[in-house]
PDB file of C-alpha atoms in Angstrom:
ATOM      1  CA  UNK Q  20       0.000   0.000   0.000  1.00 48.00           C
ATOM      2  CA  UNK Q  21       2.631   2.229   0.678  1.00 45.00           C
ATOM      3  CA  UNK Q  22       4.192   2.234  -2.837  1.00 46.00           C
ATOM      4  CA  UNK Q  23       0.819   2.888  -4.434  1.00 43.00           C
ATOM      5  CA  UNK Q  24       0.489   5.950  -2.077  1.00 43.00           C
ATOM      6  CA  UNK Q  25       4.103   6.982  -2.680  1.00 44.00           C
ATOM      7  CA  UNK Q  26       3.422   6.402  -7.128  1.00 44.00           C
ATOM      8  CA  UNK Q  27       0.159   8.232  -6.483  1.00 44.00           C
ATOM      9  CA  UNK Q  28       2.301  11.256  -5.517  1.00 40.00           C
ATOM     10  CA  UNK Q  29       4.894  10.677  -7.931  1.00 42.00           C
ATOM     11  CA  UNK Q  30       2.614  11.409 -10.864  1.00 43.00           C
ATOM     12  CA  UNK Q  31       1.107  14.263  -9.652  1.00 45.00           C
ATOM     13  CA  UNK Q  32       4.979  15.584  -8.539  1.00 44.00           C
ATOM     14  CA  UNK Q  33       7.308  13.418  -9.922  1.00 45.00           C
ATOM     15  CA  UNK Q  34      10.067  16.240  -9.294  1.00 41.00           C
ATOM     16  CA  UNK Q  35       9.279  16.802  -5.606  1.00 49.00           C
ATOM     17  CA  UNK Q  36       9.186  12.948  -5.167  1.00 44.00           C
ATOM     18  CA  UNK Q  37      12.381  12.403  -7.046  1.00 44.00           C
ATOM     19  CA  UNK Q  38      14.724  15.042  -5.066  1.00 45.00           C
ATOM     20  CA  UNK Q  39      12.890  13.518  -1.782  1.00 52.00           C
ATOM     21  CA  UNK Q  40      13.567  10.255  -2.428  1.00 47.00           C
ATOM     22  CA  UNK Q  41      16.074   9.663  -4.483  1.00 49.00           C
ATOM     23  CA  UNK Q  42      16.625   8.537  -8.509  1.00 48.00           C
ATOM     24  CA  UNK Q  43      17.153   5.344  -7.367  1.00 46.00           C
ATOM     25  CA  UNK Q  44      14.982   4.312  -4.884  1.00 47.00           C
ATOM     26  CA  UNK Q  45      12.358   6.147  -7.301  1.00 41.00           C
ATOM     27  CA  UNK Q  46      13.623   3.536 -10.178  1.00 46.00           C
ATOM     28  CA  UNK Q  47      13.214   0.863  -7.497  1.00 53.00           C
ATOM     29  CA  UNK Q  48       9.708   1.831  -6.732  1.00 48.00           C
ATOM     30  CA  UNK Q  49       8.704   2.279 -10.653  1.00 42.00           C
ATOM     31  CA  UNK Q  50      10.203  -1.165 -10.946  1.00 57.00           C
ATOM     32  CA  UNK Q  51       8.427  -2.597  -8.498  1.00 54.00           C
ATOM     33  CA  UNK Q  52       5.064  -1.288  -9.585  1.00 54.00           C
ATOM     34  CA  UNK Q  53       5.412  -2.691 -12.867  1.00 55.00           C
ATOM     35  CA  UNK Q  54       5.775  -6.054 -11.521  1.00 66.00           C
ATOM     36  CA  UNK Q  55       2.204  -5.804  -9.949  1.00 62.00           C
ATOM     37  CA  UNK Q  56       0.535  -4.880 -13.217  1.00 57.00           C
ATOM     38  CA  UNK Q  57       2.250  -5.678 -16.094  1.00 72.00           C
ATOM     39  CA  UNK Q  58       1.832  -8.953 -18.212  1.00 70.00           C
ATOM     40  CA  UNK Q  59       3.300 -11.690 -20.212  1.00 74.00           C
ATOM     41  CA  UNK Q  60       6.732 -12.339 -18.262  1.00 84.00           C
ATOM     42  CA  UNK Q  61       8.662 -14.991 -19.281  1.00 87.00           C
ATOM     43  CA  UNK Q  62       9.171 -17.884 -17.367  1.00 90.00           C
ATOM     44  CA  UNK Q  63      13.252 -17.340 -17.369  1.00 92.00           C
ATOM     45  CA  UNK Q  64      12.409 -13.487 -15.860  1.00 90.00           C
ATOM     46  CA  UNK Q  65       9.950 -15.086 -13.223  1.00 91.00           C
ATOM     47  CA  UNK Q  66      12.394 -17.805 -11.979  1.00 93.00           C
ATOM     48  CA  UNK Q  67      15.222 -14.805 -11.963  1.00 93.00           C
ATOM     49  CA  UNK Q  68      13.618 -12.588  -9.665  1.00 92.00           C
ATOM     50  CA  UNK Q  69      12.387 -14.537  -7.652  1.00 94.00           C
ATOM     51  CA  UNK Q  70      15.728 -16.312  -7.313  1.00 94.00           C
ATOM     52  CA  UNK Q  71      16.531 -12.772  -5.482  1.00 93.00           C
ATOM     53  CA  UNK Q  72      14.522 -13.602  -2.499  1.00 93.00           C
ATOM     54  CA  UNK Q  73      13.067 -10.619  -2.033  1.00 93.00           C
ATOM     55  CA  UNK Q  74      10.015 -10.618  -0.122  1.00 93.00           C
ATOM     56  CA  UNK Q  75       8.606  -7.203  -2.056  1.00 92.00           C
ATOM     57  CA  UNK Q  76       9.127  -8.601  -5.628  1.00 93.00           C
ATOM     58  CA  UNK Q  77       7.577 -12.029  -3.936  1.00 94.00           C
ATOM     59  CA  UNK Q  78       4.768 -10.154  -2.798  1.00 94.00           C
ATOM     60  CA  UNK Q  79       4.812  -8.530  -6.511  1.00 92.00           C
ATOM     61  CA  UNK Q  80       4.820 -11.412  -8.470  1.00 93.00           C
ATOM     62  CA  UNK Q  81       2.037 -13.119  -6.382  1.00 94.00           C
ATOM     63  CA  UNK Q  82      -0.318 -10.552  -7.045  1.00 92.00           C
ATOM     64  CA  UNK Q  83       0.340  -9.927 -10.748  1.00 91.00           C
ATOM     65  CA  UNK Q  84      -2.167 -12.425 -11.711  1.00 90.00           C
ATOM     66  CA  UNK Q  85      -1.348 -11.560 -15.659  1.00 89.00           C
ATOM     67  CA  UNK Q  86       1.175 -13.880 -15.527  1.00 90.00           C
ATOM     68  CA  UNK Q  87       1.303 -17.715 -15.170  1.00 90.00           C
ATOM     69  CA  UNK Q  88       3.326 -18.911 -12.213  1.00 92.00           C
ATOM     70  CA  UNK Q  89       4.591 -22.286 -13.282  1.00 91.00           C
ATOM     71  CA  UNK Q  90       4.968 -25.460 -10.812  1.00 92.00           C
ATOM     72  CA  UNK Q  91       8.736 -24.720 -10.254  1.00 93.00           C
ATOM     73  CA  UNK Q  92       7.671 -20.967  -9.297  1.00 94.00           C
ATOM     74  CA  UNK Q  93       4.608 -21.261  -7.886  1.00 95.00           C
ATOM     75  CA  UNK Q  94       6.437 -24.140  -5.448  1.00 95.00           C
ATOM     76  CA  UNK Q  95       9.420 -21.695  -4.188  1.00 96.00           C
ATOM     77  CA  UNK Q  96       6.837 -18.810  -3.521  1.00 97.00           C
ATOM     78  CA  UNK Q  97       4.466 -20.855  -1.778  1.00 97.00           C
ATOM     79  CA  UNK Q  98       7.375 -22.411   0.559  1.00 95.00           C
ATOM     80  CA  UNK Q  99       8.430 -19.054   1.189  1.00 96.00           C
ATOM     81  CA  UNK Q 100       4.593 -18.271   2.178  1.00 96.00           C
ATOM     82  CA  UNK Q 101       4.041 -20.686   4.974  1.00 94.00           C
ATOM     83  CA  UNK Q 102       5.915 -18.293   7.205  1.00 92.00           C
ATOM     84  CA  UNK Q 103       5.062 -15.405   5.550  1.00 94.00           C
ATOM     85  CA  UNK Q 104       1.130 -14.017   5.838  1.00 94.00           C
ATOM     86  CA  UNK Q 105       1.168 -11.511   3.575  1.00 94.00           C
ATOM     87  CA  UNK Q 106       2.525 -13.446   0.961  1.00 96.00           C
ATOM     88  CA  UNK Q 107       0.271 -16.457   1.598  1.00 96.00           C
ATOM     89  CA  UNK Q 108      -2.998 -14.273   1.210  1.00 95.00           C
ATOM     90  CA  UNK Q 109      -1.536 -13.084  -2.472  1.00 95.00           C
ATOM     91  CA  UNK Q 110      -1.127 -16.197  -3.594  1.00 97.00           C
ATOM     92  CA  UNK Q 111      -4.328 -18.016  -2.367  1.00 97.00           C
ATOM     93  CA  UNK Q 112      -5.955 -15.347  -4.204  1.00 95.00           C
ATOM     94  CA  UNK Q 113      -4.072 -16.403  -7.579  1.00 94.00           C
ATOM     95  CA  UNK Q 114      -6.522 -18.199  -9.949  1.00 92.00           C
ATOM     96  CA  UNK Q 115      -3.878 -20.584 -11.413  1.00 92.00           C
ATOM     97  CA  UNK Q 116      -3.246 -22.523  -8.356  1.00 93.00           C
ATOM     98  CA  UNK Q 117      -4.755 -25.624  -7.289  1.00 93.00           C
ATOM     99  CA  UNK Q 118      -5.776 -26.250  -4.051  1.00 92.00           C
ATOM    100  CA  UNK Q 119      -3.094 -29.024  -4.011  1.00 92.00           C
ATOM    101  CA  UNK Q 120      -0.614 -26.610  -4.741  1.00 94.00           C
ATOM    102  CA  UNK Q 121      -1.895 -24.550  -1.868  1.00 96.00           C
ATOM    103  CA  UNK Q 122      -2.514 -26.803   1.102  1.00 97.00           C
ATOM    104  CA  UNK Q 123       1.035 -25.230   2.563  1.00 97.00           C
ATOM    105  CA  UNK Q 124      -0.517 -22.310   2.901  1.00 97.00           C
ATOM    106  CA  UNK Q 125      -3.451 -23.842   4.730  1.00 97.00           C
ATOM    107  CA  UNK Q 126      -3.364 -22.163   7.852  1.00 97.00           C
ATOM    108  CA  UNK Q 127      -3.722 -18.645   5.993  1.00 96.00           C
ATOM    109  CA  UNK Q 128      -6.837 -19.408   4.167  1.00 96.00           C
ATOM    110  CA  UNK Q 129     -10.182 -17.963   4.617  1.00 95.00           C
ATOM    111  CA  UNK Q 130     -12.923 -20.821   5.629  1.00 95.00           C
ATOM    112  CA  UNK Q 131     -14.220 -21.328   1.916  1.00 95.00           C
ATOM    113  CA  UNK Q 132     -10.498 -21.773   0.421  1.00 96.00           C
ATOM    114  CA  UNK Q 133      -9.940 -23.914   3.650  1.00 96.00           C
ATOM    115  CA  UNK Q 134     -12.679 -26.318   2.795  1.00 96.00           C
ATOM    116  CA  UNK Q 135     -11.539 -26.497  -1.040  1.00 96.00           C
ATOM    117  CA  UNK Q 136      -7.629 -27.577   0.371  1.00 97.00           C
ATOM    118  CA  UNK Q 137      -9.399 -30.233   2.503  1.00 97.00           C
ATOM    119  CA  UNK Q 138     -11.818 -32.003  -0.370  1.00 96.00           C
ATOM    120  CA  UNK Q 139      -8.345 -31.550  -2.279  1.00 96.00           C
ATOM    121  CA  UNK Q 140      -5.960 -33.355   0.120  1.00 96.00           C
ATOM    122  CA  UNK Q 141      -9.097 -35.675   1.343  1.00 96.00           C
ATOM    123  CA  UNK Q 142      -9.322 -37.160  -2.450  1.00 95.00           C
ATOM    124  CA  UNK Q 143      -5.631 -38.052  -2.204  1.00 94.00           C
ATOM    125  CA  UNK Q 144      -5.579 -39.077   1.301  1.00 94.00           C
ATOM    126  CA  UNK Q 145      -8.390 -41.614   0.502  1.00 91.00           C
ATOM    127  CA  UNK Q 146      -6.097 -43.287  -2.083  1.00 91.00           C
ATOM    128  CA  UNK Q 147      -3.707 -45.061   0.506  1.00 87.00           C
ATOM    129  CA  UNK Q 148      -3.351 -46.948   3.479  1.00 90.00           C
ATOM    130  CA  UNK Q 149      -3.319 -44.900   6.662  1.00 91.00           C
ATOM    131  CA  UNK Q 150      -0.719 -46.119   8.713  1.00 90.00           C
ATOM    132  CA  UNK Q 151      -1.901 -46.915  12.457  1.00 92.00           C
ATOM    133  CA  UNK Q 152      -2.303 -44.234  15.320  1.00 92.00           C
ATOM    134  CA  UNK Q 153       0.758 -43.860  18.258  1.00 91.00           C
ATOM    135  CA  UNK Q 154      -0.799 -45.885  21.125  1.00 91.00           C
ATOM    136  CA  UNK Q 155      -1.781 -44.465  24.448  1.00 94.00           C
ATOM    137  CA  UNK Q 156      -2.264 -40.825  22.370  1.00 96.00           C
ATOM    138  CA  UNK Q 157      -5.379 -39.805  24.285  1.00 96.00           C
ATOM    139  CA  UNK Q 158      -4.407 -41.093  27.603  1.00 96.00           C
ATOM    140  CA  UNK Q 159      -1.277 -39.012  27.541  1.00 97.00           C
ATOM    141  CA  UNK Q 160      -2.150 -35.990  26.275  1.00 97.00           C
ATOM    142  CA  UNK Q 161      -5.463 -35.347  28.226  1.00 97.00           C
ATOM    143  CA  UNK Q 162      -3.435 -35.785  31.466  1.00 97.00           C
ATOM    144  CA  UNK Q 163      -0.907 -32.777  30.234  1.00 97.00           C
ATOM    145  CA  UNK Q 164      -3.754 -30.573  29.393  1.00 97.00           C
ATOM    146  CA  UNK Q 165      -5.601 -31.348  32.761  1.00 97.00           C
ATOM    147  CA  UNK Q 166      -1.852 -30.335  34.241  1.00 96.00           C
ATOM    148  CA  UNK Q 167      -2.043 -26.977  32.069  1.00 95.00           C
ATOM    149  CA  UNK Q 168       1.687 -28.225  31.375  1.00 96.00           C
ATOM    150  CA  UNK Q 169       1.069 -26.913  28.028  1.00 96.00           C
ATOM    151  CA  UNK Q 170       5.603 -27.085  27.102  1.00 96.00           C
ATOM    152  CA  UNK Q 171       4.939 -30.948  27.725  1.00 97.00           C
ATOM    153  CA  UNK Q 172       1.539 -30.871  25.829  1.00 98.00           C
ATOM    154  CA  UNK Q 173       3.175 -29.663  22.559  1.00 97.00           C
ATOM    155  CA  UNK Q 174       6.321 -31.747  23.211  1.00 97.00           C
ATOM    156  CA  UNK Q 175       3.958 -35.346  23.495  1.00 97.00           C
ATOM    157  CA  UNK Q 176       2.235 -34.012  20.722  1.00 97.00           C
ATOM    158  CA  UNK Q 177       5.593 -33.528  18.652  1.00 97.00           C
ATOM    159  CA  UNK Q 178       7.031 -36.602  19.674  1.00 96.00           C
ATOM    160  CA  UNK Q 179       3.739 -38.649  18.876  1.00 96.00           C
ATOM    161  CA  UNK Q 180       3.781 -37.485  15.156  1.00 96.00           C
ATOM    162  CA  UNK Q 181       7.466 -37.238  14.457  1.00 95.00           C
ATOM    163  CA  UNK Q 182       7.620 -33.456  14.108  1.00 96.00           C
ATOM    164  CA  UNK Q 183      10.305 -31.364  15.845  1.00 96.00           C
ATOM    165  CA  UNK Q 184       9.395 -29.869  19.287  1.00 95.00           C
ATOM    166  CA  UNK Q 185       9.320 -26.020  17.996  1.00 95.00           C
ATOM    167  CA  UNK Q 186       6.539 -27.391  15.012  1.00 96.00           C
ATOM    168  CA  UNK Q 187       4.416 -24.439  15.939  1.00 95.00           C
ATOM    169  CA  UNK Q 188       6.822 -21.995  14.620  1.00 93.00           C
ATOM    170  CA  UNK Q 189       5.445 -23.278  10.741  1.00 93.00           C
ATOM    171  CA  UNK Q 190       2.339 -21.070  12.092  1.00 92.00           C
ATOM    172  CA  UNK Q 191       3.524 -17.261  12.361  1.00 89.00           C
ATOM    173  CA  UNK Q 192       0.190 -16.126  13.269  1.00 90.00           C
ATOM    174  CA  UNK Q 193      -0.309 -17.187  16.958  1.00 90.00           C
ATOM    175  CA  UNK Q 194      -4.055 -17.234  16.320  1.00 89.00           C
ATOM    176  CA  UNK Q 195      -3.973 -20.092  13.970  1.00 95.00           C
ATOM    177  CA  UNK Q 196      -1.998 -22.235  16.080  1.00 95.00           C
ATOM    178  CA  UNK Q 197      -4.633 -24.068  17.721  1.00 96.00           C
ATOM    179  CA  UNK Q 198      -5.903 -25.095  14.493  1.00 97.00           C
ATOM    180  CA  UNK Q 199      -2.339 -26.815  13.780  1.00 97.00           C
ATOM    181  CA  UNK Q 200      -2.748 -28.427  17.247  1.00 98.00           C
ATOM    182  CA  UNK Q 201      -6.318 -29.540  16.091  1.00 98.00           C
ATOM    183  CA  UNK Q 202      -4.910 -31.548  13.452  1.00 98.00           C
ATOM    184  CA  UNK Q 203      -2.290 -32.771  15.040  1.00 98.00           C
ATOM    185  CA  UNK Q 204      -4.930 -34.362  17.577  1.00 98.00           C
ATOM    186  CA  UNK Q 205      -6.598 -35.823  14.935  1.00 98.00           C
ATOM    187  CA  UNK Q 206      -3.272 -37.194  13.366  1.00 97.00           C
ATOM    188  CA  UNK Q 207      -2.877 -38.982  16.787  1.00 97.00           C
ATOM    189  CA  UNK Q 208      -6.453 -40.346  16.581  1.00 96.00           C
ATOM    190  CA  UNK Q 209      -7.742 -38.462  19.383  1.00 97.00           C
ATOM    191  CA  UNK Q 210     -11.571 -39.468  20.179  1.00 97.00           C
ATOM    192  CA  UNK Q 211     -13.571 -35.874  19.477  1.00 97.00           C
ATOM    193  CA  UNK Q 212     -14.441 -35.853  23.439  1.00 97.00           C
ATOM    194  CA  UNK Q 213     -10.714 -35.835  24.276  1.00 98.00           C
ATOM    195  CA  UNK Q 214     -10.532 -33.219  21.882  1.00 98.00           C
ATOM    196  CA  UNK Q 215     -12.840 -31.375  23.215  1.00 97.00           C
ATOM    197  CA  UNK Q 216     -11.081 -31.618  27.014  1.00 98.00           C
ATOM    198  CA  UNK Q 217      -7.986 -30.680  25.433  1.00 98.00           C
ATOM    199  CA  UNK Q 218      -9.569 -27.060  23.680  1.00 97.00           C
ATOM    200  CA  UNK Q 219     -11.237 -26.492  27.666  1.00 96.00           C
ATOM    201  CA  UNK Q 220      -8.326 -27.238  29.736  1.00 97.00           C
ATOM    202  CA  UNK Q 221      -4.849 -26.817  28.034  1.00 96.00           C
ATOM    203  CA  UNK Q 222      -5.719 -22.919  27.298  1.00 92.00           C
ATOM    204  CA  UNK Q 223      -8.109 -20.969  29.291  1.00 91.00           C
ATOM    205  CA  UNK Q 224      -7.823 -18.273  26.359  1.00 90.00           C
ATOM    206  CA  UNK Q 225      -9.311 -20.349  23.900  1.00 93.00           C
ATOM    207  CA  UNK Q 226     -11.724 -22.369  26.917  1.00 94.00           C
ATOM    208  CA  UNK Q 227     -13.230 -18.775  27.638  1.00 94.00           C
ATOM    209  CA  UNK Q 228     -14.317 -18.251  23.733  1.00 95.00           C
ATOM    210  CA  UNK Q 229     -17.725 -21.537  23.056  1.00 95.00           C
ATOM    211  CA  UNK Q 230     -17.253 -19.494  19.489  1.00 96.00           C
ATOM    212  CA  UNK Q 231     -13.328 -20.547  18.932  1.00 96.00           C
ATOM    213  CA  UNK Q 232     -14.055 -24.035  20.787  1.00 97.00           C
ATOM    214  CA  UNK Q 233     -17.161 -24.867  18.056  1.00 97.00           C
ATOM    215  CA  UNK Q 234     -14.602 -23.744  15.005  1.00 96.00           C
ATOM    216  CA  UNK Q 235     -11.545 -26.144  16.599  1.00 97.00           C
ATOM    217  CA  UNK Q 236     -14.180 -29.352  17.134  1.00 97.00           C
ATOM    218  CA  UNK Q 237     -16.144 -28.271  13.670  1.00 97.00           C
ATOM    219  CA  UNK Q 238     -12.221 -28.731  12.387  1.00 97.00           C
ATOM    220  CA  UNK Q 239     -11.990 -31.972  14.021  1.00 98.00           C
ATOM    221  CA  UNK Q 240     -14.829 -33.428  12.689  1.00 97.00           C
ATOM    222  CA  UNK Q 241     -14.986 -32.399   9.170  1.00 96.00           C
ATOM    223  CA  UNK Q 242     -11.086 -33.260   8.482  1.00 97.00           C
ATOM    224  CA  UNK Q 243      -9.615 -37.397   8.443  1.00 96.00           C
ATOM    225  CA  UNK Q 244      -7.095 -38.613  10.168  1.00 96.00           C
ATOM    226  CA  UNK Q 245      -5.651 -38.894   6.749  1.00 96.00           C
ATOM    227  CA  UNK Q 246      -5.980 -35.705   5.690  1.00 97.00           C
ATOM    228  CA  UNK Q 247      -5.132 -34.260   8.722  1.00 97.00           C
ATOM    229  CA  UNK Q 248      -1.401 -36.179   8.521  1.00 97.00           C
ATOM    230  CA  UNK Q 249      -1.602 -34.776   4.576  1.00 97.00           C
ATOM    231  CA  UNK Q 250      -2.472 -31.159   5.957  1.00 97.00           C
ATOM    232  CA  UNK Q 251       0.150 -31.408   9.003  1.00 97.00           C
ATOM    233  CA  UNK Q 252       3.675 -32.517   6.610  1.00 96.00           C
ATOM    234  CA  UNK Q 253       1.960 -29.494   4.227  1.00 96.00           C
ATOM    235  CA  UNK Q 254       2.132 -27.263   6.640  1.00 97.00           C
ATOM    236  CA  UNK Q 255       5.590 -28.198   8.343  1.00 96.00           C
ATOM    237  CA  UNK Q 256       6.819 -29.432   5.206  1.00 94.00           C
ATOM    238  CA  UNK Q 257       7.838 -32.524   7.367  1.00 94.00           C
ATOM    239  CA  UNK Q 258       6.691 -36.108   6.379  1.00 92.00           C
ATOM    240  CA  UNK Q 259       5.118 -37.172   9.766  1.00 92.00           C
ATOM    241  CA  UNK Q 260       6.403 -40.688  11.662  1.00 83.00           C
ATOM    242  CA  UNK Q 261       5.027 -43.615  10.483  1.00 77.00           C
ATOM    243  CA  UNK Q 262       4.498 -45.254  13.787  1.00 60.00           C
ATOM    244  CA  UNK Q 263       4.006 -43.650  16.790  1.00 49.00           C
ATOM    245  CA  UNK Q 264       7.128 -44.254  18.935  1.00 46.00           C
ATOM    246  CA  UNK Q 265      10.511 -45.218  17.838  1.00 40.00           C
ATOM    247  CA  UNK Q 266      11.223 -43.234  14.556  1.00 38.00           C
ATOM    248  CA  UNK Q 267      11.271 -46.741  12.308  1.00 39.00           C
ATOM    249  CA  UNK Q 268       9.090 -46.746   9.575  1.00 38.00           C
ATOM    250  CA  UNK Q 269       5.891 -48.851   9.876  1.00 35.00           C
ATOM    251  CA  UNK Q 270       5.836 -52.148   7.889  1.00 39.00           C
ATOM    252  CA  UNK Q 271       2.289 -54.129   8.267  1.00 39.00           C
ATOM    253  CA  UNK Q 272       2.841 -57.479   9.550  1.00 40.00           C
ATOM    254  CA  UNK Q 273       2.241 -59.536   6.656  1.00 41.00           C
ATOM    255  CA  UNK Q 274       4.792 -57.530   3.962  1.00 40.00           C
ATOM    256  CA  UNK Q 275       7.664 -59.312   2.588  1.00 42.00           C
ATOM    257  CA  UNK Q 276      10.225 -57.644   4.742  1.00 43.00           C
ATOM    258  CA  UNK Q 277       8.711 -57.881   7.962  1.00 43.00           C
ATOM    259  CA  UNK Q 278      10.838 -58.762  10.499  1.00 46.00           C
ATOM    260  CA  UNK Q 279       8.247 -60.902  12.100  1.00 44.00           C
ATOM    261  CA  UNK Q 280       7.882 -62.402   8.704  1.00 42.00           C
ATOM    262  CA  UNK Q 281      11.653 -62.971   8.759  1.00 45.00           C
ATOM    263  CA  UNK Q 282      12.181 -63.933  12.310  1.00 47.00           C
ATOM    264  CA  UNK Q 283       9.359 -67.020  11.836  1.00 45.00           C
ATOM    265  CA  UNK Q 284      10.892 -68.166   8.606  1.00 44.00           C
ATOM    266  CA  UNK Q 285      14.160 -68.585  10.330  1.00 46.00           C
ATOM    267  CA  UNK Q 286      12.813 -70.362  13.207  1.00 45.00           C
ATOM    268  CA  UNK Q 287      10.700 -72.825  11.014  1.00 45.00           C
ATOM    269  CA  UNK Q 288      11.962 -75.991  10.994  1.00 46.00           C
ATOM    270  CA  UNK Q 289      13.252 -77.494   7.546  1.00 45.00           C
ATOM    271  CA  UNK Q 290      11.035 -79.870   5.439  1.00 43.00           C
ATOM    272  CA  UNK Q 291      11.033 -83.356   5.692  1.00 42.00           C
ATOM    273  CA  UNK Q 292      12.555 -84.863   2.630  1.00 44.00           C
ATOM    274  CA  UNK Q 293      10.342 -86.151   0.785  1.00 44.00           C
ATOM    275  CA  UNK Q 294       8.998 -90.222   1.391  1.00 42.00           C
ATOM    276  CA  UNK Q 295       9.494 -92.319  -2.191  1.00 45.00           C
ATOM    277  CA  UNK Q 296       6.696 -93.264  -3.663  1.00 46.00           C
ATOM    278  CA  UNK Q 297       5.129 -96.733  -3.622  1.00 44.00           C
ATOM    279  CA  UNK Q 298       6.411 -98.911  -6.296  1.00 46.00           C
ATOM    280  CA  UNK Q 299       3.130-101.059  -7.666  1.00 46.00           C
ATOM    281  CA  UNK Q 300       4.388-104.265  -8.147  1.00 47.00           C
ATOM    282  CA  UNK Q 301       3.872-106.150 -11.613  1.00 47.00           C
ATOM    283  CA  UNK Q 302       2.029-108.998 -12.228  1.00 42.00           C
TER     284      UNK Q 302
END
């Protein structure tokens, strides 16, 4: 907003403007405009600046929607908007991005672009196994929040899924950080009552607002436990533990390389050789 306000005043006095500021921050401004308006950039140019990392010409690009942000570009700007609001908001406005492409960004959508990055990572979700829940999830957890030890909370929680204690940094925007927590709950396979005790007890900020705790438990119950996991590495841009508790990946009990699988072929004892067979006798 600034820059409009400071071009707005530039065309009326482009002198006064120019001795203020500067010829070059003036060029850099000019520059900068152009980048929200004008159309048909290249894909080289796009990939160029934003190779400079520069969160105005981010912010620039992502609301120029007369150009086409390929996958390679659209992927670096919406990394670089998971921790940046501003940025996010531009680019979930953009028309040519999917709601695949945009479930990083989850966290700064508005409730209708929210539900379209759910059905989006639900339909994908749904196409393979889920791998079992961390045992005990509930039991634990529910006792920290009924504690208010809310450092232990988030570090259970953490450990649980696999994700780094400080996982609630990937939301910059302390007032969607209980919805991250949400679907971490329902990664762990939380029953919704449990839930529920968790959004009354761990936080009495939250436990004083019945209109925050019906948005947390409507989250709950509208996203899978699937999805949720989907939604979660998204967000973090983590993949999430297999199996709760030791960090090996999960292998079903029946797969080839089981070790279970391995462990009772070794101890089965070998075959019999074989008995001949019974020689009919001639007449």
């Amino acid at each position: 907003m600034l820059i409009f306000i400071i071009l707005s005043v530039a065309l009326r006095k482009p002198w006064d403007v120019a001795m203020t500021l500067g010829p070059l921050v003036l060029a850099t401004l000019w520059t900068l405009m152009a980048l929200y308006v004008v159309a048909g950039l290249d894909r080289a140019t796009i990939e160029d600046l934003i190779g400079r990392d520069d969160p105005a010409i981010d912010r620039a690009l992502a609301a120029n929607t007369g150009i086409v942000l390929q996958a390679s570009a659209a992927a670096r700007l919406v990394a670089r908007g998971r921790t940046q609001p501003d940025l996010g908001r531009q680019l979930l406005a953009r028309p040519d991005l999917s709601a695949a492409e945009m479930a990083p960004l989850y966290l700064h959508a508005d409730p209708l672009r929210r539900e379209a990055i759910r059905e989006s990572v639900e339909a994908t979700a749904a196409l393979r196994p889920c791998p079992p829940p961390p045992r005990g999830a509930g039991t634990e957890l529910t006792g920290l929040s009924a504690a208010h030890d809310v450092t232990g909370f988030i570090g259970s929680l953490a450990g649980l899924l696999g994700l780094p204690r400080d996982f609630l940094s990937a939301s910059p925007d302390p007032g969607t950080r209980y919805d991250l927590i949400t679907l971490c709950l329902r990664a762990a396979d939380l029953h919704e009552e449990e839930a529920v005790y968790v959004f009354l007890t761990l936080n009495e900020g939250v436990a004083r607002s019945a209109e925050r705790v019906f948005d947390l438990v409507r989250l709950f119950r509208t996203v899978s436990r699937a999805a949720a996991r989907d939604l979660i590495s998204a967000i973090t841009d983590r993949p999430l533990r297999e199996r709760g508790g030791p960090a090996e990946a999960y292998q079903p009990h029946h797969a080839p390389e089981s070790p279970k699988v391995r462990a009772a072929a070794s101890e089965r004892p070998a075959l019999r050789p074989a008995l001949p067979g019974r020689v009919r006798m001639s007449s």
